[in-house]
């Protein structure tokens, strides 16, 4: 064969190999999802948002909850018989309010139990989806986040703070209009979160005496929007949280890796060690 023919063969193999690799990974994902469904007797839905890269150009795109996500998840819920539980695996920074509310309403309308698994984080809209579940199962180090509305890059609660601390005659019209929108946004989120927490199908998931405290903590801008709510804090608020994920969840997450871009920022030997290191200040057992 000539050099030109060899070069063509090389190009063909190079173009086909990524397709075959993606197909193999996709089959592994589907097989793992199916095995977990059979173990749990449920419909498993994954919503995993990582930073993707466009082929060739390599431009990073941050993924978030959007209308396409809501369309796909609503379709999955419609295809699930009423007697079949739903397991939703969440890894997301949040996203569009409209899409989030559509998904959350569909989850609370499902007659059987809905469980949300959080292996790493489910912030903002992700937390709203978690509150739509009957049970939230989190890794011991995973976090949720506040669901207070944001107007652009500014918290709605912070805009209202201006009205409290500055005389009305010294506030410009644009700020007053924005504050009116902020007030409406907070009221809408409070109302929707109350709907989620008062859900009693198939069972009451949050004690009625805890609902007001949860709403006040998560929707009124007491902390910054990226404040991490740990498993312990979520449980103390009265959310239906338990710690500890099935090993199958971690295995699934490994099949959705962050796209590599040059040198990895985190590297380690991927093997479990027999003896775990002792934290500073901790006494060892004899």
PDB file of C-alpha atoms in Angstrom:
ATOM      1  CA  UNK A   1       0.000   0.000   0.000  1.00  0.00           C
ATOM      2  CA  UNK A   2       1.135   3.527  -0.727  1.00  0.00           C
ATOM      3  CA  UNK A   3       1.702   6.121   1.945  1.00  0.00           C
ATOM      4  CA  UNK A   4      -1.451   7.929   0.818  1.00  0.00           C
ATOM      5  CA  UNK A   5      -3.574   4.768   1.257  1.00  0.00           C
ATOM      6  CA  UNK A   6      -2.097   4.145   4.683  1.00  0.00           C
ATOM      7  CA  UNK A   7      -2.904   7.707   5.620  1.00  0.00           C
ATOM      8  CA  UNK A   8      -6.528   7.249   4.506  1.00  0.00           C
ATOM      9  CA  UNK A   9      -6.824   4.070   6.572  1.00  0.00           C
ATOM     10  CA  UNK A  10      -5.418   5.928   9.564  1.00  0.00           C
ATOM     11  CA  UNK A  11      -7.985   8.720   9.101  1.00  0.00           C
ATOM     12  CA  UNK A  12     -10.858   6.252   8.838  1.00  0.00           C
ATOM     13  CA  UNK A  13      -9.792   4.373  11.981  1.00  0.00           C
ATOM     14  CA  UNK A  14      -9.241   7.632  13.863  1.00  0.00           C
ATOM     15  CA  UNK A  15     -12.728   8.842  12.970  1.00  0.00           C
ATOM     16  CA  UNK A  16     -14.474   5.558  13.784  1.00  0.00           C
ATOM     17  CA  UNK A  17     -12.698   4.812  17.072  1.00  0.00           C
ATOM     18  CA  UNK A  18     -14.324   7.642  19.100  1.00  0.00           C
ATOM     19  CA  UNK A  19     -17.759   6.575  17.830  1.00  0.00           C
ATOM     20  CA  UNK A  20     -17.146   2.971  18.885  1.00  0.00           C
ATOM     21  CA  UNK A  21     -15.813   4.123  22.259  1.00  0.00           C
ATOM     22  CA  UNK A  22     -18.866   6.314  22.895  1.00  0.00           C
ATOM     23  CA  UNK A  23     -21.125   3.442  21.924  1.00  0.00           C
ATOM     24  CA  UNK A  24     -19.392   1.107  24.370  1.00  0.00           C
ATOM     25  CA  UNK A  25     -19.659   3.648  27.187  1.00  0.00           C
ATOM     26  CA  UNK A  26     -23.337   4.227  26.389  1.00  0.00           C
ATOM     27  CA  UNK A  27     -24.031   0.495  26.540  1.00  0.00           C
ATOM     28  CA  UNK A  28     -22.213   0.238  29.883  1.00  0.00           C
ATOM     29  CA  UNK A  29     -24.317   3.102  31.218  1.00  0.00           C
ATOM     30  CA  UNK A  30     -27.582   1.536  30.083  1.00  0.00           C
ATOM     31  CA  UNK A  31     -26.634  -1.862  31.511  1.00  0.00           C
ATOM     32  CA  UNK A  32     -25.704  -0.294  34.861  1.00  0.00           C
ATOM     33  CA  UNK A  33     -28.944   1.698  34.974  1.00  0.00           C
ATOM     34  CA  UNK A  34     -30.964  -1.404  34.175  1.00  0.00           C
ATOM     35  CA  UNK A  35     -29.197  -3.437  36.866  1.00  0.00           C
ATOM     36  CA  UNK A  36     -29.895  -0.724  39.456  1.00  0.00           C
ATOM     37  CA  UNK A  37     -33.542  -0.574  38.347  1.00  0.00           C
ATOM     38  CA  UNK A  38     -33.907  -4.327  38.810  1.00  0.00           C
ATOM     39  CA  UNK A  39     -32.291  -4.163  42.239  1.00  0.00           C
ATOM     40  CA  UNK A  40     -34.538  -1.296  43.396  1.00  0.00           C
ATOM     41  CA  UNK A  41     -37.677  -2.214  41.438  1.00  0.00           C
ATOM     42  CA  UNK A  42     -37.857   1.367  40.191  1.00  0.00           C
ATOM     43  CA  UNK A  43     -37.494   3.673  37.220  1.00  0.00           C
ATOM     44  CA  UNK A  44     -34.027   5.269  37.357  1.00  0.00           C
ATOM     45  CA  UNK A  45     -33.563   8.742  35.841  1.00  0.00           C
ATOM     46  CA  UNK A  46     -30.207  10.514  35.740  1.00  0.00           C
ATOM     47  CA  UNK A  47     -29.694  14.263  35.392  1.00  0.00           C
ATOM     48  CA  UNK A  48     -25.962  14.894  35.456  1.00  0.00           C
ATOM     49  CA  UNK A  49     -24.620  18.291  34.453  1.00  0.00           C
ATOM     50  CA  UNK A  50     -20.917  18.528  33.862  1.00  0.00           C
ATOM     51  CA  UNK A  51     -18.865  21.008  31.862  1.00  0.00           C
ATOM     52  CA  UNK A  52     -18.966  19.743  28.306  1.00  0.00           C
ATOM     53  CA  UNK A  53     -16.562  20.514  25.456  1.00  0.00           C
ATOM     54  CA  UNK A  54     -17.502  21.114  21.835  1.00  0.00           C
ATOM     55  CA  UNK A  55     -15.694  18.724  19.482  1.00  0.00           C
ATOM     56  CA  UNK A  56     -12.727  20.237  17.628  1.00  0.00           C
ATOM     57  CA  UNK A  57     -13.080  23.729  19.103  1.00  0.00           C
ATOM     58  CA  UNK A  58     -12.935  22.574  22.718  1.00  0.00           C
ATOM     59  CA  UNK A  59     -15.054  25.481  23.978  1.00  0.00           C
ATOM     60  CA  UNK A  60     -16.298  24.809  27.537  1.00  0.00           C
ATOM     61  CA  UNK A  61     -20.055  25.007  28.101  1.00  0.00           C
ATOM     62  CA  UNK A  62     -21.566  24.951  31.572  1.00  0.00           C
ATOM     63  CA  UNK A  63     -24.605  22.678  31.685  1.00  0.00           C
ATOM     64  CA  UNK A  64     -27.705  23.450  33.740  1.00  0.00           C
ATOM     65  CA  UNK A  65     -31.391  22.490  34.041  1.00  0.00           C
ATOM     66  CA  UNK A  66     -33.159  23.583  30.860  1.00  0.00           C
ATOM     67  CA  UNK A  67     -36.358  22.963  28.924  1.00  0.00           C
ATOM     68  CA  UNK A  68     -34.855  19.986  27.108  1.00  0.00           C
ATOM     69  CA  UNK A  69     -34.182  18.360  30.491  1.00  0.00           C
ATOM     70  CA  UNK A  70     -37.761  18.959  31.602  1.00  0.00           C
ATOM     71  CA  UNK A  71     -39.137  17.490  28.359  1.00  0.00           C
ATOM     72  CA  UNK A  72     -37.049  14.332  28.732  1.00  0.00           C
ATOM     73  CA  UNK A  73     -37.765  13.809  32.439  1.00  0.00           C
ATOM     74  CA  UNK A  74     -41.487  14.471  32.040  1.00  0.00           C
ATOM     75  CA  UNK A  75     -41.542  11.873  29.264  1.00  0.00           C
ATOM     76  CA  UNK A  76     -39.728   9.363  31.504  1.00  0.00           C
ATOM     77  CA  UNK A  77     -42.260   9.989  34.273  1.00  0.00           C
ATOM     78  CA  UNK A  78     -45.177   9.545  31.860  1.00  0.00           C
ATOM     79  CA  UNK A  79     -43.701   6.198  30.776  1.00  0.00           C
ATOM     80  CA  UNK A  80     -43.513   5.042  34.417  1.00  0.00           C
ATOM     81  CA  UNK A  81     -46.565   3.115  35.700  1.00  0.00           C
ATOM     82  CA  UNK A  82     -48.174   4.662  38.821  1.00  0.00           C
ATOM     83  CA  UNK A  83     -47.149   1.725  41.024  1.00  0.00           C
ATOM     84  CA  UNK A  84     -43.447   1.924  40.073  1.00  0.00           C
ATOM     85  CA  UNK A  85     -41.186   4.131  42.294  1.00  0.00           C
ATOM     86  CA  UNK A  86     -38.880   6.697  40.706  1.00  0.00           C
ATOM     87  CA  UNK A  87     -35.183   7.117  41.578  1.00  0.00           C
ATOM     88  CA  UNK A  88     -33.689  10.398  40.359  1.00  0.00           C
ATOM     89  CA  UNK A  89     -29.889  10.758  40.458  1.00  0.00           C
ATOM     90  CA  UNK A  90     -28.992  14.457  40.597  1.00  0.00           C
ATOM     91  CA  UNK A  91     -25.702  16.234  39.932  1.00  0.00           C
ATOM     92  CA  UNK A  92     -26.486  19.820  38.974  1.00  0.00           C
ATOM     93  CA  UNK A  93     -25.795  23.479  39.820  1.00  0.00           C
ATOM     94  CA  UNK A  94     -29.458  24.364  39.144  1.00  0.00           C
ATOM     95  CA  UNK A  95     -30.956  26.114  36.148  1.00  0.00           C
ATOM     96  CA  UNK A  96     -34.142  27.583  34.709  1.00  0.00           C
ATOM     97  CA  UNK A  97     -36.990  28.073  37.172  1.00  0.00           C
ATOM     98  CA  UNK A  98     -39.642  27.106  34.618  1.00  0.00           C
ATOM     99  CA  UNK A  99     -37.976  23.793  33.767  1.00  0.00           C
ATOM    100  CA  UNK A 100     -37.281  23.055  37.431  1.00  0.00           C
ATOM    101  CA  UNK A 101     -40.880  23.669  38.500  1.00  0.00           C
ATOM    102  CA  UNK A 102     -42.225  21.496  35.684  1.00  0.00           C
ATOM    103  CA  UNK A 103     -40.057  18.578  36.778  1.00  0.00           C
ATOM    104  CA  UNK A 104     -40.811  19.098  40.482  1.00  0.00           C
ATOM    105  CA  UNK A 105     -44.588  19.183  39.917  1.00  0.00           C
ATOM    106  CA  UNK A 106     -44.415  15.990  37.878  1.00  0.00           C
ATOM    107  CA  UNK A 107     -42.451  14.280  40.663  1.00  0.00           C
ATOM    108  CA  UNK A 108     -44.905  15.177  43.431  1.00  0.00           C
ATOM    109  CA  UNK A 109     -47.806  14.021  41.251  1.00  0.00           C
ATOM    110  CA  UNK A 110     -46.290  10.564  40.818  1.00  0.00           C
ATOM    111  CA  UNK A 111     -48.319   8.235  43.096  1.00  0.00           C
ATOM    112  CA  UNK A 112     -45.423   5.993  44.164  1.00  0.00           C
ATOM    113  CA  UNK A 113     -42.345   6.877  46.182  1.00  0.00           C
ATOM    114  CA  UNK A 114     -39.806   9.256  44.640  1.00  0.00           C
ATOM    115  CA  UNK A 115     -36.202   9.101  45.860  1.00  0.00           C
ATOM    116  CA  UNK A 116     -33.507  11.617  44.916  1.00  0.00           C
ATOM    117  CA  UNK A 117     -29.843  10.568  45.155  1.00  0.00           C
ATOM    118  CA  UNK A 118     -27.206  13.304  45.489  1.00  0.00           C
ATOM    119  CA  UNK A 119     -23.647  11.976  45.066  1.00  0.00           C
ATOM    120  CA  UNK A 120     -21.926  15.379  45.076  1.00  0.00           C
ATOM    121  CA  UNK A 121     -24.163  18.433  44.851  1.00  0.00           C
ATOM    122  CA  UNK A 122     -27.668  19.553  43.859  1.00  0.00           C
ATOM    123  CA  UNK A 123     -27.742  23.316  44.213  1.00  0.00           C
ATOM    124  CA  UNK A 124     -30.523  25.878  43.657  1.00  0.00           C
ATOM    125  CA  UNK A 125     -33.005  24.226  41.271  1.00  0.00           C
ATOM    126  CA  UNK A 126     -31.421  20.877  42.093  1.00  0.00           C
ATOM    127  CA  UNK A 127     -32.388  21.401  45.739  1.00  0.00           C
ATOM    128  CA  UNK A 128     -35.917  22.252  44.645  1.00  0.00           C
ATOM    129  CA  UNK A 129     -36.102  18.916  42.832  1.00  0.00           C
ATOM    130  CA  UNK A 130     -34.740  17.177  45.934  1.00  0.00           C
ATOM    131  CA  UNK A 131     -37.531  18.747  48.010  1.00  0.00           C
ATOM    132  CA  UNK A 132     -40.047  17.253  45.577  1.00  0.00           C
ATOM    133  CA  UNK A 133     -38.857  13.763  46.573  1.00  0.00           C
ATOM    134  CA  UNK A 134     -40.189  11.605  49.390  1.00  0.00           C
ATOM    135  CA  UNK A 135     -36.627  10.749  50.406  1.00  0.00           C
ATOM    136  CA  UNK A 136     -33.282  12.454  49.766  1.00  0.00           C
ATOM    137  CA  UNK A 137     -30.282  10.128  49.913  1.00  0.00           C
ATOM    138  CA  UNK A 138     -26.938  11.958  49.992  1.00  0.00           C
ATOM    139  CA  UNK A 139     -23.279  11.107  50.171  1.00  0.00           C
ATOM    140  CA  UNK A 140     -21.969  12.116  53.593  1.00  0.00           C
ATOM    141  CA  UNK A 141     -20.033  14.970  51.949  1.00  0.00           C
ATOM    142  CA  UNK A 142     -22.658  16.017  49.399  1.00  0.00           C
ATOM    143  CA  UNK A 143     -24.476  19.347  49.666  1.00  0.00           C
ATOM    144  CA  UNK A 144     -27.715  21.063  48.746  1.00  0.00           C
ATOM    145  CA  UNK A 145     -28.180  24.821  48.448  1.00  0.00           C
ATOM    146  CA  UNK A 146     -30.609  27.704  49.019  1.00  0.00           C
ATOM    147  CA  UNK A 147     -33.433  28.244  46.512  1.00  0.00           C
ATOM    148  CA  UNK A 148     -33.826  32.013  46.970  1.00  0.00           C
ATOM    149  CA  UNK A 149     -34.578  33.709  43.623  1.00  0.00           C
ATOM    150  CA  UNK A 150     -31.840  35.562  41.755  1.00  0.00           C
ATOM    151  CA  UNK A 151     -32.439  38.518  39.437  1.00  0.00           C
ATOM    152  CA  UNK A 152     -29.469  38.352  37.135  1.00  0.00           C
ATOM    153  CA  UNK A 153     -26.454  38.030  39.424  1.00  0.00           C
ATOM    154  CA  UNK A 154     -28.136  39.690  42.410  1.00  0.00           C
ATOM    155  CA  UNK A 155     -30.199  37.981  45.100  1.00  0.00           C
ATOM    156  CA  UNK A 156     -33.790  39.211  45.229  1.00  0.00           C
ATOM    157  CA  UNK A 157     -33.503  39.544  49.013  1.00  0.00           C
ATOM    158  CA  UNK A 158     -30.504  41.866  48.646  1.00  0.00           C
ATOM    159  CA  UNK A 159     -32.472  44.165  46.332  1.00  0.00           C
ATOM    160  CA  UNK A 160     -35.251  44.441  48.907  1.00  0.00           C
ATOM    161  CA  UNK A 161     -32.623  45.250  51.532  1.00  0.00           C
ATOM    162  CA  UNK A 162     -31.982  48.535  49.703  1.00  0.00           C
ATOM    163  CA  UNK A 163     -35.576  49.617  50.348  1.00  0.00           C
ATOM    164  CA  UNK A 164     -35.142  48.947  54.056  1.00  0.00           C
ATOM    165  CA  UNK A 165     -31.906  50.870  54.474  1.00  0.00           C
ATOM    166  CA  UNK A 166     -32.311  53.825  52.103  1.00  0.00           C
ATOM    167  CA  UNK A 167     -34.973  56.565  52.011  1.00  0.00           C
ATOM    168  CA  UNK A 168     -37.439  55.993  49.179  1.00  0.00           C
ATOM    169  CA  UNK A 169     -36.802  59.450  47.692  1.00  0.00           C
ATOM    170  CA  UNK A 170     -33.137  58.566  47.199  1.00  0.00           C
ATOM    171  CA  UNK A 171     -33.831  55.345  45.284  1.00  0.00           C
ATOM    172  CA  UNK A 172     -34.032  55.514  41.483  1.00  0.00           C
ATOM    173  CA  UNK A 173     -37.052  54.223  39.575  1.00  0.00           C
ATOM    174  CA  UNK A 174     -35.193  51.270  38.054  1.00  0.00           C
ATOM    175  CA  UNK A 175     -34.247  49.964  41.498  1.00  0.00           C
ATOM    176  CA  UNK A 176     -37.843  50.366  42.696  1.00  0.00           C
ATOM    177  CA  UNK A 177     -39.145  48.409  39.715  1.00  0.00           C
ATOM    178  CA  UNK A 178     -36.516  45.703  40.270  1.00  0.00           C
ATOM    179  CA  UNK A 179     -37.460  45.546  43.945  1.00  0.00           C
ATOM    180  CA  UNK A 180     -41.107  44.997  43.003  1.00  0.00           C
ATOM    181  CA  UNK A 181     -40.078  42.077  40.779  1.00  0.00           C
ATOM    182  CA  UNK A 182     -37.847  40.747  43.588  1.00  0.00           C
ATOM    183  CA  UNK A 183     -40.742  40.815  46.046  1.00  0.00           C
ATOM    184  CA  UNK A 184     -42.957  38.896  43.649  1.00  0.00           C
ATOM    185  CA  UNK A 185     -40.196  36.366  42.926  1.00  0.00           C
ATOM    186  CA  UNK A 186     -39.668  35.598  46.615  1.00  0.00           C
ATOM    187  CA  UNK A 187     -43.407  35.217  47.193  1.00  0.00           C
ATOM    188  CA  UNK A 188     -43.700  32.835  44.224  1.00  0.00           C
ATOM    189  CA  UNK A 189     -40.778  30.682  45.359  1.00  0.00           C
ATOM    190  CA  UNK A 190     -42.113  30.539  48.929  1.00  0.00           C
ATOM    191  CA  UNK A 191     -45.496  29.391  47.671  1.00  0.00           C
ATOM    192  CA  UNK A 192     -44.015  26.732  45.406  1.00  0.00           C
ATOM    193  CA  UNK A 193     -41.634  25.363  48.045  1.00  0.00           C
ATOM    194  CA  UNK A 194     -44.580  25.112  50.455  1.00  0.00           C
ATOM    195  CA  UNK A 195     -46.432  23.055  47.838  1.00  0.00           C
ATOM    196  CA  UNK A 196     -43.465  20.693  47.596  1.00  0.00           C
ATOM    197  CA  UNK A 197     -43.028  20.306  51.355  1.00  0.00           C
ATOM    198  CA  UNK A 198     -46.740  19.754  52.036  1.00  0.00           C
ATOM    199  CA  UNK A 199     -46.867  16.868  49.571  1.00  0.00           C
ATOM    200  CA  UNK A 200     -48.367  13.814  51.267  1.00  0.00           C
ATOM    201  CA  UNK A 201     -48.388  11.302  48.399  1.00  0.00           C
ATOM    202  CA  UNK A 202     -47.781   8.486  49.182  1.00  0.00           C
ATOM    203  CA  UNK A 203     -46.919   9.686  52.741  1.00  0.00           C
ATOM    204  CA  UNK A 204     -46.315  12.957  54.580  1.00  0.00           C
ATOM    205  CA  UNK A 205     -42.581  13.555  54.103  1.00  0.00           C
ATOM    206  CA  UNK A 206     -42.003  16.716  56.184  1.00  0.00           C
ATOM    207  CA  UNK A 207     -43.484  17.366  59.616  1.00  0.00           C
ATOM    208  CA  UNK A 208     -45.923  20.318  59.342  1.00  0.00           C
ATOM    209  CA  UNK A 209     -44.196  22.151  62.203  1.00  0.00           C
ATOM    210  CA  UNK A 210     -40.916  22.222  60.224  1.00  0.00           C
ATOM    211  CA  UNK A 211     -42.267  23.611  56.949  1.00  0.00           C
ATOM    212  CA  UNK A 212     -42.191  27.321  57.832  1.00  0.00           C
ATOM    213  CA  UNK A 213     -38.634  27.080  59.175  1.00  0.00           C
ATOM    214  CA  UNK A 214     -37.421  25.338  56.010  1.00  0.00           C
ATOM    215  CA  UNK A 215     -39.078  27.925  53.768  1.00  0.00           C
ATOM    216  CA  UNK A 216     -37.643  30.795  55.800  1.00  0.00           C
ATOM    217  CA  UNK A 217     -34.143  29.304  55.749  1.00  0.00           C
ATOM    218  CA  UNK A 218     -33.975  28.394  52.054  1.00  0.00           C
ATOM    219  CA  UNK A 219     -35.961  31.101  50.234  1.00  0.00           C
ATOM    220  CA  UNK A 220     -35.346  34.422  52.000  1.00  0.00           C
ATOM    221  CA  UNK A 221     -31.676  35.037  51.257  1.00  0.00           C
ATOM    222  CA  UNK A 222     -30.332  34.540  54.785  1.00  0.00           C
ATOM    223  CA  UNK A 223     -27.134  33.151  53.244  1.00  0.00           C
ATOM    224  CA  UNK A 224     -25.465  33.461  49.849  1.00  0.00           C
ATOM    225  CA  UNK A 225     -26.889  31.484  46.940  1.00  0.00           C
ATOM    226  CA  UNK A 226     -23.867  29.161  46.837  1.00  0.00           C
ATOM    227  CA  UNK A 227     -24.027  28.354  50.559  1.00  0.00           C
ATOM    228  CA  UNK A 228     -23.515  24.573  51.020  1.00  0.00           C
ATOM    229  CA  UNK A 229     -26.231  22.830  53.039  1.00  0.00           C
ATOM    230  CA  UNK A 230     -24.714  19.661  54.448  1.00  0.00           C
ATOM    231  CA  UNK A 231     -26.454  16.388  55.222  1.00  0.00           C
ATOM    232  CA  UNK A 232     -26.456  17.282  58.920  1.00  0.00           C
ATOM    233  CA  UNK A 233     -27.978  20.728  58.393  1.00  0.00           C
ATOM    234  CA  UNK A 234     -30.595  19.430  55.953  1.00  0.00           C
ATOM    235  CA  UNK A 235     -31.628  16.762  58.464  1.00  0.00           C
ATOM    236  CA  UNK A 236     -31.751  19.299  61.315  1.00  0.00           C
ATOM    237  CA  UNK A 237     -34.113  21.465  59.239  1.00  0.00           C
ATOM    238  CA  UNK A 238     -36.487  18.522  58.982  1.00  0.00           C
ATOM    239  CA  UNK A 239     -35.938  17.509  55.366  1.00  0.00           C
ATOM    240  CA  UNK A 240     -36.311  13.740  54.679  1.00  0.00           C
ATOM    241  CA  UNK A 241     -32.557  13.208  54.323  1.00  0.00           C
ATOM    242  CA  UNK A 242     -30.482  10.100  54.889  1.00  0.00           C
ATOM    243  CA  UNK A 243     -26.731   9.709  54.417  1.00  0.00           C
ATOM    244  CA  UNK A 244     -24.923   6.973  52.512  1.00  0.00           C
ATOM    245  CA  UNK A 245     -25.276   6.097  48.837  1.00  0.00           C
ATOM    246  CA  UNK A 246     -25.418   2.652  47.201  1.00  0.00           C
ATOM    247  CA  UNK A 247     -22.153   1.738  45.494  1.00  0.00           C
ATOM    248  CA  UNK A 248     -24.010   1.572  42.170  1.00  0.00           C
ATOM    249  CA  UNK A 249     -24.485   5.364  42.240  1.00  0.00           C
ATOM    250  CA  UNK A 250     -20.732   5.964  42.461  1.00  0.00           C
ATOM    251  CA  UNK A 251     -20.130   3.480  39.660  1.00  0.00           C
ATOM    252  CA  UNK A 252     -22.638   5.308  37.468  1.00  0.00           C
ATOM    253  CA  UNK A 253     -21.019   8.676  38.171  1.00  0.00           C
ATOM    254  CA  UNK A 254     -17.670   7.296  36.980  1.00  0.00           C
ATOM    255  CA  UNK A 255     -19.299   6.672  33.600  1.00  0.00           C
ATOM    256  CA  UNK A 256     -20.052  10.399  33.261  1.00  0.00           C
ATOM    257  CA  UNK A 257     -16.549  11.853  33.693  1.00  0.00           C
ATOM    258  CA  UNK A 258     -15.582  15.490  33.344  1.00  0.00           C
ATOM    259  CA  UNK A 259     -14.127  15.960  29.830  1.00  0.00           C
ATOM    260  CA  UNK A 260     -10.355  16.131  29.957  1.00  0.00           C
ATOM    261  CA  UNK A 261      -8.707  19.347  28.832  1.00  0.00           C
ATOM    262  CA  UNK A 262      -4.928  18.980  28.932  1.00  0.00           C
ATOM    263  CA  UNK A 263      -3.323  18.166  32.293  1.00  0.00           C
ATOM    264  CA  UNK A 264      -5.809  16.863  34.912  1.00  0.00           C
ATOM    265  CA  UNK A 265      -6.293  19.155  37.913  1.00  0.00           C
ATOM    266  CA  UNK A 266      -6.857  16.192  40.266  1.00  0.00           C
ATOM    267  CA  UNK A 267      -4.898  12.948  40.164  1.00  0.00           C
ATOM    268  CA  UNK A 268      -4.605   9.936  42.487  1.00  0.00           C
ATOM    269  CA  UNK A 269      -4.149   6.166  42.468  1.00  0.00           C
ATOM    270  CA  UNK A 270      -7.723   4.861  42.017  1.00  0.00           C
ATOM    271  CA  UNK A 271      -7.460   2.001  44.531  1.00  0.00           C
ATOM    272  CA  UNK A 272      -9.039   1.704  47.987  1.00  0.00           C
ATOM    273  CA  UNK A 273      -6.449   1.578  50.765  1.00  0.00           C
ATOM    274  CA  UNK A 274      -6.904  -0.842  53.640  1.00  0.00           C
ATOM    275  CA  UNK A 275      -5.914   1.512  56.453  1.00  0.00           C
ATOM    276  CA  UNK A 276      -7.624   4.905  56.390  1.00  0.00           C
ATOM    277  CA  UNK A 277      -5.578   7.930  57.556  1.00  0.00           C
ATOM    278  CA  UNK A 278      -6.344   9.390  60.978  1.00  0.00           C
ATOM    279  CA  UNK A 279      -7.587  12.975  61.000  1.00  0.00           C
ATOM    280  CA  UNK A 280      -5.492  15.536  62.953  1.00  0.00           C
ATOM    281  CA  UNK A 281      -6.494  15.673  66.591  1.00  0.00           C
ATOM    282  CA  UNK A 282      -8.201  12.286  66.481  1.00  0.00           C
ATOM    283  CA  UNK A 283      -6.997   9.585  68.842  1.00  0.00           C
ATOM    284  CA  UNK A 284      -6.344   6.175  67.331  1.00  0.00           C
ATOM    285  CA  UNK A 285      -7.952   3.030  68.694  1.00  0.00           C
ATOM    286  CA  UNK A 286      -5.716   0.616  70.510  1.00  0.00           C
TER     287      UNK A 286
END
